[in-house]
Tab-separated table of C-alpha atoms in Angstrom:
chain	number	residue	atom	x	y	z
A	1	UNK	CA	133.572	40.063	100.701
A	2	UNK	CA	132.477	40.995	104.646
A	3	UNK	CA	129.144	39.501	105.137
A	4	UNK	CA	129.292	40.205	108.662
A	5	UNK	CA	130.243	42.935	111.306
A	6	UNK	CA	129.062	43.446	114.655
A	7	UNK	CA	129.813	45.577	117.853
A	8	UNK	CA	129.961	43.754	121.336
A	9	UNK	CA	129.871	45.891	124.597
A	10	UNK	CA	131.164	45.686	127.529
A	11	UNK	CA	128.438	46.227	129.795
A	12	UNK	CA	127.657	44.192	132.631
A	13	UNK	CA	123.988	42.416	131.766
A	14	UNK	CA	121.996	41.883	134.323
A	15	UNK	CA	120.069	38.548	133.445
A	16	UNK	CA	123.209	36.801	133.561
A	17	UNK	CA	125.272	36.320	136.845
A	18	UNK	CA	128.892	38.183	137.420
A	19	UNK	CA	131.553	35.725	136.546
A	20	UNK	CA	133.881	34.931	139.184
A	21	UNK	CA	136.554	36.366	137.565
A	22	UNK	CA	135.223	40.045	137.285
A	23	UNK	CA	134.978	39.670	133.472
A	24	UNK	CA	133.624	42.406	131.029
A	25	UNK	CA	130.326	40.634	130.172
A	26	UNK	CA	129.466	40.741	126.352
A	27	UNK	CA	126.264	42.126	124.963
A	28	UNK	CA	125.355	42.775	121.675
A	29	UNK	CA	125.187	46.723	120.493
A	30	UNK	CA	125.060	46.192	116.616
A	31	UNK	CA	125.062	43.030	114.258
A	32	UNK	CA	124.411	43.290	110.935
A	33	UNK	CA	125.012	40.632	108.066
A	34	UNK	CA	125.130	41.507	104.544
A	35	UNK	CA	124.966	38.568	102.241
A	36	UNK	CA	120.754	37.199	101.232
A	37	UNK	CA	121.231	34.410	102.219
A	38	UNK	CA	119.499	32.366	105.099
A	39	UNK	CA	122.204	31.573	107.342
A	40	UNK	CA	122.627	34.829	109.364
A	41	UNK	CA	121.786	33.098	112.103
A	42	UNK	CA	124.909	30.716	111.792
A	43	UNK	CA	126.906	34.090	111.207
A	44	UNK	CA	125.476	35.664	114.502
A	45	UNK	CA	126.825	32.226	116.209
A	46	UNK	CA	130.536	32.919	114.704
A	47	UNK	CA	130.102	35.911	116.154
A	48	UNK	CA	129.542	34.805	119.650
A	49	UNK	CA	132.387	32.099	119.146
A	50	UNK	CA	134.584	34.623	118.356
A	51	UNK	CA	134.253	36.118	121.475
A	52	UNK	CA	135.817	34.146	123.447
A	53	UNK	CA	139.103	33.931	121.317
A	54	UNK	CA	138.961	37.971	121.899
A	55	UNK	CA	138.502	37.258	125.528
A	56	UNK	CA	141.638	34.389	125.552
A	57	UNK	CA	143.689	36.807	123.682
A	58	UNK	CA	142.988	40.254	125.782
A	59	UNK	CA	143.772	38.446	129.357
A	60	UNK	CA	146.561	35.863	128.282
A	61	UNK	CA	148.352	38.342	125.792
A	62	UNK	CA	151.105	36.178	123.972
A	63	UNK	CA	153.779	38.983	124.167
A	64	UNK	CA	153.890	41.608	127.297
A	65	UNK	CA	155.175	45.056	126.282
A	66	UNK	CA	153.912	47.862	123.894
A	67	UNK	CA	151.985	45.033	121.995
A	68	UNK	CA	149.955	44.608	124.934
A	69	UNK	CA	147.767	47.899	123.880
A	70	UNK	CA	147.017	46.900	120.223
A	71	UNK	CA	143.829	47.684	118.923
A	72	UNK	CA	143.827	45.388	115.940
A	73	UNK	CA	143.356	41.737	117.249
A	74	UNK	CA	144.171	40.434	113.369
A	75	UNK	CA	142.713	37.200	112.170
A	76	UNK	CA	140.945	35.535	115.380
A	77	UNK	CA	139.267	32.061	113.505
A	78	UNK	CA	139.476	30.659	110.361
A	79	UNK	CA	136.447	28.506	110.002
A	80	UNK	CA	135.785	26.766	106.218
A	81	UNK	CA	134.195	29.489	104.771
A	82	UNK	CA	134.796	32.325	107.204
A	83	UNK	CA	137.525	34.268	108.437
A	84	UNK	CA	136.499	36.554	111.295
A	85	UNK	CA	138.935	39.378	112.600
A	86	UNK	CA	138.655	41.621	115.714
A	87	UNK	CA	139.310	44.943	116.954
A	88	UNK	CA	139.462	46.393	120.306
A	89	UNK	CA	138.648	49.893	121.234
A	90	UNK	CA	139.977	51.435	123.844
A	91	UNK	CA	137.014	50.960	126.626
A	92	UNK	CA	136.647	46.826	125.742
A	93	UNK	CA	134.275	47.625	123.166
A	94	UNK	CA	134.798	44.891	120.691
A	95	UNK	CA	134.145	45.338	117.010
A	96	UNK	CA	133.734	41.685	114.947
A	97	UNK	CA	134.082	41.365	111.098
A	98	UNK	CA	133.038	38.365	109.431
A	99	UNK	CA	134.645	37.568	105.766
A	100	UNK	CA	134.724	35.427	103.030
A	101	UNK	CA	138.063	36.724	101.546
A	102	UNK	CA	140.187	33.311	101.637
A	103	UNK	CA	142.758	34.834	99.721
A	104	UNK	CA	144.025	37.276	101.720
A	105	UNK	CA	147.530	36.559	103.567
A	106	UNK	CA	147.211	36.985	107.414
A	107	UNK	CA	150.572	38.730	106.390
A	108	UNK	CA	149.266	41.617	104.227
A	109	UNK	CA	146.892	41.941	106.808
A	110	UNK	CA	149.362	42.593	110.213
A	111	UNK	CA	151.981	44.528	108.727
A	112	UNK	CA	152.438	47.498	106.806
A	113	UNK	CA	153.819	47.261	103.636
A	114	UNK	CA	156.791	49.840	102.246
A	115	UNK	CA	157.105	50.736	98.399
A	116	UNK	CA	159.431	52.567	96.845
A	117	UNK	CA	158.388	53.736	93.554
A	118	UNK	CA	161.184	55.103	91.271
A	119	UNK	CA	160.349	58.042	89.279
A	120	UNK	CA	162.660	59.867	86.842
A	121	UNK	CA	164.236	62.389	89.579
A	122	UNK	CA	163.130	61.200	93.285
A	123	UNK	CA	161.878	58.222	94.712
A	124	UNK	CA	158.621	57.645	96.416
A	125	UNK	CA	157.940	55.690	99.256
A	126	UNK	CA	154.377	54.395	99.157
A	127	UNK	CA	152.971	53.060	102.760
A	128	UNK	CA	150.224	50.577	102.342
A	129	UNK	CA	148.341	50.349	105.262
A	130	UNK	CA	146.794	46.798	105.580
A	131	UNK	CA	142.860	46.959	103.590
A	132	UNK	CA	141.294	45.543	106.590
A	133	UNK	CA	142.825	47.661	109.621
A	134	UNK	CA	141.884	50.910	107.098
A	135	UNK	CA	138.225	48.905	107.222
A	136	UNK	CA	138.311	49.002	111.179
A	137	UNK	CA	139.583	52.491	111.391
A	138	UNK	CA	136.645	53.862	109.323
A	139	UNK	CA	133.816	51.669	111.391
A	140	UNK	CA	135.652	52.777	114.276
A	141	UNK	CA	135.202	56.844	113.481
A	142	UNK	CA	131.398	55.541	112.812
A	143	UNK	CA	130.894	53.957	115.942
A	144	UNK	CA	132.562	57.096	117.902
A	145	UNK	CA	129.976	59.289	116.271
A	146	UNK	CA	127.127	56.719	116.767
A	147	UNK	CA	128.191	56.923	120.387
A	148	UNK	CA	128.710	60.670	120.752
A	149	UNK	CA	125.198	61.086	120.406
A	150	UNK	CA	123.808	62.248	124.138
A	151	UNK	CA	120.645	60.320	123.489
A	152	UNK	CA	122.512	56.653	123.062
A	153	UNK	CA	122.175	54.595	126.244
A	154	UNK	CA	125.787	52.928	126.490
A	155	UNK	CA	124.816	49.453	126.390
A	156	UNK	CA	122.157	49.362	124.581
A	157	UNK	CA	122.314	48.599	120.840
A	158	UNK	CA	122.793	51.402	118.150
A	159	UNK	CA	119.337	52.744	116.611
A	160	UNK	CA	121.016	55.550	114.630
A	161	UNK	CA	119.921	54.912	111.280
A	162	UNK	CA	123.018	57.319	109.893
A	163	UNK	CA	125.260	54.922	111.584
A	164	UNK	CA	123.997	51.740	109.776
A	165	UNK	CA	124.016	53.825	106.546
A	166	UNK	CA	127.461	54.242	106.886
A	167	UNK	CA	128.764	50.935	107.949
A	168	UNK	CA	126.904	49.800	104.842
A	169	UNK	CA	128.791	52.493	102.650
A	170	UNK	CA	132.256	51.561	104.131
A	171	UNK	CA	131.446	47.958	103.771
A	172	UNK	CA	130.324	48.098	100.058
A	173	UNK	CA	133.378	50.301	99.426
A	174	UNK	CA	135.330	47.760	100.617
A	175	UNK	CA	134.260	44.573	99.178
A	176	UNK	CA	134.359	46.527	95.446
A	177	UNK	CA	138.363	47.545	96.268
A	178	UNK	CA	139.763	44.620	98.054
A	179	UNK	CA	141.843	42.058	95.958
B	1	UNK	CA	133.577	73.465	126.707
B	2	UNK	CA	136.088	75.271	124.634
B	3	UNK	CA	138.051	72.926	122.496
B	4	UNK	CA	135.363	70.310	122.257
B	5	UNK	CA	134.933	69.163	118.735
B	6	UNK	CA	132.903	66.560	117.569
B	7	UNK	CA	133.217	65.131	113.858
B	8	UNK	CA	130.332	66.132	111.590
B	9	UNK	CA	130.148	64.189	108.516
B	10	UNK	CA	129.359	66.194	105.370
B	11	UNK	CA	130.612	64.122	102.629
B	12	UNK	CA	131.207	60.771	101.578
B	13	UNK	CA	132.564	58.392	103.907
B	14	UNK	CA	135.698	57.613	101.771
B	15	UNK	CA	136.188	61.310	101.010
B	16	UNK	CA	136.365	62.116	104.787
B	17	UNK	CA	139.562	62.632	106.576
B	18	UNK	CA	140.547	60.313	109.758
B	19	UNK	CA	140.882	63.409	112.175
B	20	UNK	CA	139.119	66.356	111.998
B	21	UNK	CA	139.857	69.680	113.351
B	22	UNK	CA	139.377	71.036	116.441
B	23	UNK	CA	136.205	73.051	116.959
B	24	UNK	CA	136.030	75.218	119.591
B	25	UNK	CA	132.497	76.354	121.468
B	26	UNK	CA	132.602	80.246	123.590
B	27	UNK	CA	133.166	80.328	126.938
B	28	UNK	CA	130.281	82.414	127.258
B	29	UNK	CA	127.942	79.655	125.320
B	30	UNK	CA	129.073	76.863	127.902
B	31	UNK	CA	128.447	79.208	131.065
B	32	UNK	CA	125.087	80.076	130.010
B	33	UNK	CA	124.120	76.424	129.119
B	34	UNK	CA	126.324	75.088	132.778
B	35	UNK	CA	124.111	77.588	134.394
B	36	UNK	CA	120.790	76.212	133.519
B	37	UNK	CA	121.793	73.001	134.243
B	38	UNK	CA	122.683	73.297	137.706
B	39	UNK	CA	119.845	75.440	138.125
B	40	UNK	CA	117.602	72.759	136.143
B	41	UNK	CA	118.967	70.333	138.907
B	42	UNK	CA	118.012	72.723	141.636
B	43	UNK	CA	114.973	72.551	140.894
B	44	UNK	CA	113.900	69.012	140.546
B	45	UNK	CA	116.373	67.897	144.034
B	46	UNK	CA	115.384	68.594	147.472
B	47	UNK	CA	119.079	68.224	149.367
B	48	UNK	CA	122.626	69.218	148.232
B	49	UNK	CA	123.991	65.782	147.832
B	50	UNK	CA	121.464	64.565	145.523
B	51	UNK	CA	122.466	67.889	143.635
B	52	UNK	CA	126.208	66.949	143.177
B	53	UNK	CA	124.942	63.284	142.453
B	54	UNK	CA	122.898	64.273	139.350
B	55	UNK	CA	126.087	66.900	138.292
B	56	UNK	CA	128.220	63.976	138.620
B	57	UNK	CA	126.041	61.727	136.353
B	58	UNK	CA	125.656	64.448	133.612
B	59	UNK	CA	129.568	64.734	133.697
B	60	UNK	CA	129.981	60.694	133.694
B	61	UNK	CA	127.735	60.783	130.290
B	62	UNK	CA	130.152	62.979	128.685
B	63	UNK	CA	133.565	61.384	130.136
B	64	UNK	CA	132.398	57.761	128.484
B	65	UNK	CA	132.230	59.359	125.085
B	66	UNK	CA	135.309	61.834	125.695
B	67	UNK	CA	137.401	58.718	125.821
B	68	UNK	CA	136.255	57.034	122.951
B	69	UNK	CA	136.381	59.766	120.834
B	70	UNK	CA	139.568	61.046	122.066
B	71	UNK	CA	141.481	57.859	121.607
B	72	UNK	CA	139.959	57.326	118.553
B	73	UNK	CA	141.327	60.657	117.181
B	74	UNK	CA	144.551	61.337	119.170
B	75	UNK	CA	146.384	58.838	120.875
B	76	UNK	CA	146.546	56.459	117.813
B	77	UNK	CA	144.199	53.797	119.375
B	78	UNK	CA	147.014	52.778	122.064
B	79	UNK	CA	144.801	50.792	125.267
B	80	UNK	CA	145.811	52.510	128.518
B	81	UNK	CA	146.583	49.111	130.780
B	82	UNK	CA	148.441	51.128	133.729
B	83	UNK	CA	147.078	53.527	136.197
B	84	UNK	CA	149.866	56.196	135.971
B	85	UNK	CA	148.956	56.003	132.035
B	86	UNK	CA	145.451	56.487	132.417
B	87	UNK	CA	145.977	59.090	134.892
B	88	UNK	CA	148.588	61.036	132.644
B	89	UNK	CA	146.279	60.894	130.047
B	90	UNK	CA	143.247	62.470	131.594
B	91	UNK	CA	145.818	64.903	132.956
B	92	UNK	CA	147.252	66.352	129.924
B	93	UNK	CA	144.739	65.332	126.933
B	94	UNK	CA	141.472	65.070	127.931
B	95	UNK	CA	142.039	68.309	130.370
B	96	UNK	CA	143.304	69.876	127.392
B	97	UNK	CA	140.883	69.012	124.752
B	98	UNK	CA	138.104	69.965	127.492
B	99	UNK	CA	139.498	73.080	128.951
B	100	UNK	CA	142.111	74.330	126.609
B	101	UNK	CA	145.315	73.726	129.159
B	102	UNK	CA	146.588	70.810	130.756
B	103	UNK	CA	145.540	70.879	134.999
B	104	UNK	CA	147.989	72.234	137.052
B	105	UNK	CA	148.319	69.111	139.114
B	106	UNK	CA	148.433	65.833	139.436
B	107	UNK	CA	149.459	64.178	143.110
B	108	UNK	CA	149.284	61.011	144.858
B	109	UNK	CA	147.685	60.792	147.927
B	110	UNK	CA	150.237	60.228	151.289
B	111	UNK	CA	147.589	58.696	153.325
B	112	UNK	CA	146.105	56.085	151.620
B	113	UNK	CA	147.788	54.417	148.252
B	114	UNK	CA	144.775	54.379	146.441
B	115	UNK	CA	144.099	57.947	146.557
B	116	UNK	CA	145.243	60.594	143.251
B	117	UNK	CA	144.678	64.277	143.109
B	118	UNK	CA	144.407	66.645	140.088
B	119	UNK	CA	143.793	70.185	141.531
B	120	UNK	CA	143.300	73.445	139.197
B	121	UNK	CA	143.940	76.737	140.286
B	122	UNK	CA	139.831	77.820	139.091
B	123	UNK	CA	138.136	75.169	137.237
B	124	UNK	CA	136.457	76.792	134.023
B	125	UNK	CA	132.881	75.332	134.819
B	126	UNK	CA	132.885	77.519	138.113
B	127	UNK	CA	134.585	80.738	136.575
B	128	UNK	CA	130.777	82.420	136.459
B	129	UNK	CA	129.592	80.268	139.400
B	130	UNK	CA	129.742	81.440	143.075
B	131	UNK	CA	127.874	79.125	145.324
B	132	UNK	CA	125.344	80.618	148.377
B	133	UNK	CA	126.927	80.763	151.941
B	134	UNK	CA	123.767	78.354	152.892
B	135	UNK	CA	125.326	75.575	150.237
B	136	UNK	CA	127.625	75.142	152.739
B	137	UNK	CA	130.669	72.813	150.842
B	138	UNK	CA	128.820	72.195	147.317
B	139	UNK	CA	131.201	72.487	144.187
B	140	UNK	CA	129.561	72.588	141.031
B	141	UNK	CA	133.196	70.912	139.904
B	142	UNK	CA	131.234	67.676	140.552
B	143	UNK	CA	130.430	67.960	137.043
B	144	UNK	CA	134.347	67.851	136.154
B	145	UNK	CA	134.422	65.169	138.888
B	146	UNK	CA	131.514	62.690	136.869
B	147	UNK	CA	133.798	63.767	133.752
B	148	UNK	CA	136.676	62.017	135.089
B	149	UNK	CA	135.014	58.866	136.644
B	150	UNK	CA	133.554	58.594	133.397
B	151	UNK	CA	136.712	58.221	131.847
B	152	UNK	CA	138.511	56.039	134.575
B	153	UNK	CA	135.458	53.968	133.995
B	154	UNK	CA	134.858	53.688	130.467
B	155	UNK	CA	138.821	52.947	130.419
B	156	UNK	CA	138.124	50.091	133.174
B	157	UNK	CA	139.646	51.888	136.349
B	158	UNK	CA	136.308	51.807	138.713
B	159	UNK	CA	136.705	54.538	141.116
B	160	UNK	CA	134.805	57.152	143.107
B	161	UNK	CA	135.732	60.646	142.164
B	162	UNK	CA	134.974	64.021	143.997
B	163	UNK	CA	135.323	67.791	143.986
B	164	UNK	CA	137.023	69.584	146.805
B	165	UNK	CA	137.727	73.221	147.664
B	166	UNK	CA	141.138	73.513	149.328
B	167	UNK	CA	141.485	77.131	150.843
B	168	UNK	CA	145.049	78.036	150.521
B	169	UNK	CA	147.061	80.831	152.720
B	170	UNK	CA	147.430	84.248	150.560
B	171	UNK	CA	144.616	83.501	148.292
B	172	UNK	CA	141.103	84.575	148.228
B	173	UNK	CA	139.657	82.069	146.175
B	174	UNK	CA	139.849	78.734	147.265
B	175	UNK	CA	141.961	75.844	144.511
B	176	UNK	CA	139.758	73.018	143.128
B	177	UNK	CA	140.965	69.633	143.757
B	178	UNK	CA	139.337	66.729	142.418
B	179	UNK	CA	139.762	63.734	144.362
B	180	UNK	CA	139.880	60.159	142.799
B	181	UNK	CA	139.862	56.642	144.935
B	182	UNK	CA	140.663	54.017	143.023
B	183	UNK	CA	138.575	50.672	143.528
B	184	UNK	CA	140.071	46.999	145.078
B	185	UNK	CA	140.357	45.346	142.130
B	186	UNK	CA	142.121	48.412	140.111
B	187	UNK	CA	145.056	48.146	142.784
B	188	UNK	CA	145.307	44.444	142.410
B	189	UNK	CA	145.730	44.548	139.079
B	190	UNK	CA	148.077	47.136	138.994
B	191	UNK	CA	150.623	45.097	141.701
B	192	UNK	CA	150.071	41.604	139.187
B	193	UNK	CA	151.186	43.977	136.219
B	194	UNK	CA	154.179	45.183	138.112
């Protein structure tokens, strides 16, 4: 079940000093938790841990070549409850989702998965596209439209009320299908 | 901008396709709306450069969201790291998802390594414009220009772009060539990356 997703920008804020290193700072443009209970403050503070395994992993990439350029940053921190995974978008804008699916294998979740399904005649060949990079995808068409609107500030956080409708739909959609 | 589509959501989020279809907007719709822009601008500047300034800012609105949407929807969410990648890609998709063709050129600069030129025979935002001999050099391509740094920006290339007219032997009407300087740090990082 996600209880947690979250957009982080990559705008330069201007209360907090340039790092030395020329750094994308990170400010908040959406975060939205979806469980009742109290601790969405402890959730907003995964979040901003998170960020700097994103960070670690975007300028030290363990493998140089075409894997360099991968959107899907997979499983970034297992905590005791929480997993949190990561997604990149092509300008450094950084979308977070926090989970409490412990049963999912970090397997399922990188690779796609083949099936071939015998029928009587001809044989099908099922792709199964990993639940949460399908999850990602979908935000990631919201976000595009959230920021396609001429009146959004880049920067600033999301007040389109259509787009936090429809992260809620995709992330109710999800939690009811995923194993 | 003819080929400029933007996904409209009509049903169900689960129900709705990754990729939509391209929509396209007339020619004639876009000049009439360019027109009042520019002469919106006119109106509120007092000198030419603070003209192409506020042209270039419109443009570097709609370059930030080009990208996202574009790589969101064609190139398979694949990171452009490399400066001959980036500049390929404005090049052939965005000019072509913008304009309807990819631009006829793409060069580097021989004087200075830092400097890359895409140049168009007629740029379609100045097709119905033809600028006042007492303008003196302004090109309302500055729009196109913004449109690029937005991109090169968004995409985290910092450079200064610009539109230039380049009058060329045997032709009447001058080619469009948009200029773009790439910042320190962008050529730094492209000699650590090899």
């Amino acid at each position: 079940m996600i209880v947690c997703v979250a957009v982080v920008g990559n705008q330069v804020r201007s209360d907090r000093p340039r790092p030395l290193r020329g750094g994308a700072q990170n400010n908040p443009v959406y975060l939205q938790s979806f469980t009742e209970a109290d601790d969405a403050l402890k959730l907003h503070h995964i979040v901003h841990c998170s960020l700097d395994v994103i960070d670690e992993r975007v300028n030290n990439p363990k493998r140089s070549g075409p894997t360099l350029n991968e959107t899907f940053l997979g499983l970034l921190y297992p905590t005791e409850n929480y997993k949190v995974y990561g997604y990149l978008t092509n300008t450094k804008v950084k979308f977070i989702m926090v989970t409490t699916d412990l049963d999912v294998k970090d397997a399922d979740v990188r690779n796609l998965k083949v099936i071939l399904q015998n029928h009587y005649k001809y044989v099908s060949v099922l792709v199964q596209i990993p639940t949460y990079i399908m999850f990602f995808r979908r935000f990631h068409a919201a976000y595009v439209d959230a920021v396609s609107n001429p009146f959004h500030v880049p920067g600033k956080k999301i007040t389109s009320k259509s787009f936090a409708e429809r992260v809620s739909v995709i992330v109710k959609s999800f939690g009811s299908t995923a194993t | 901008m003819i080929g400029v589509g933007k996904a409209k959501q009509y049903a169900n989020v689960l129900d709705k396709p990754l990729s939509r279809g391209r929509q396209e907007v007339s020619l004639s719709a876009f000049a009439f709306l360019f027109s009042e822009l520019v002469q919106y601008n006119q109106t509120q500047v007092d000198n030419i450069a603070e003209l192409e300034r506020r042209l270039e800012d419109a443009g570097y609105a709609v370059g930030a969201r080009v990208l996202e949407l574009l790589c969101h929807r064609e190139k398979g969410n694949r990171r452009e790291t490399r400066l001959l990648g980036i500049l390929s890609f404005i090049h052939s998709t965005v000019w072509k998802v913008l304009f309807g063709k990819v631009a006829d050129s793409l060069e580097k600069g021989t004087e200075h390594e830092d400097e890359y030129m895409i140049s168009e025979k007629e740029l379609l935002v100045n097709r119905f414009i033809s600028v006042p001999k007492d303008m003196g050099a302004f090109n309302c391509g500055a729009f196109v220009a913004g449109i690029v740094r937005g991109v090169l920006d968004s995409a985290g290339f910092p450079a200064v772009v610009t539109a230039h007219f380049v009058p060329i032997e045997g032709q009447q009407r001058p080619r469009t060539t948009i200029l773009i300087k790439f910042a320190e740090e962008v050529l730094r990082r492209e000699a650590r990356l090899g």
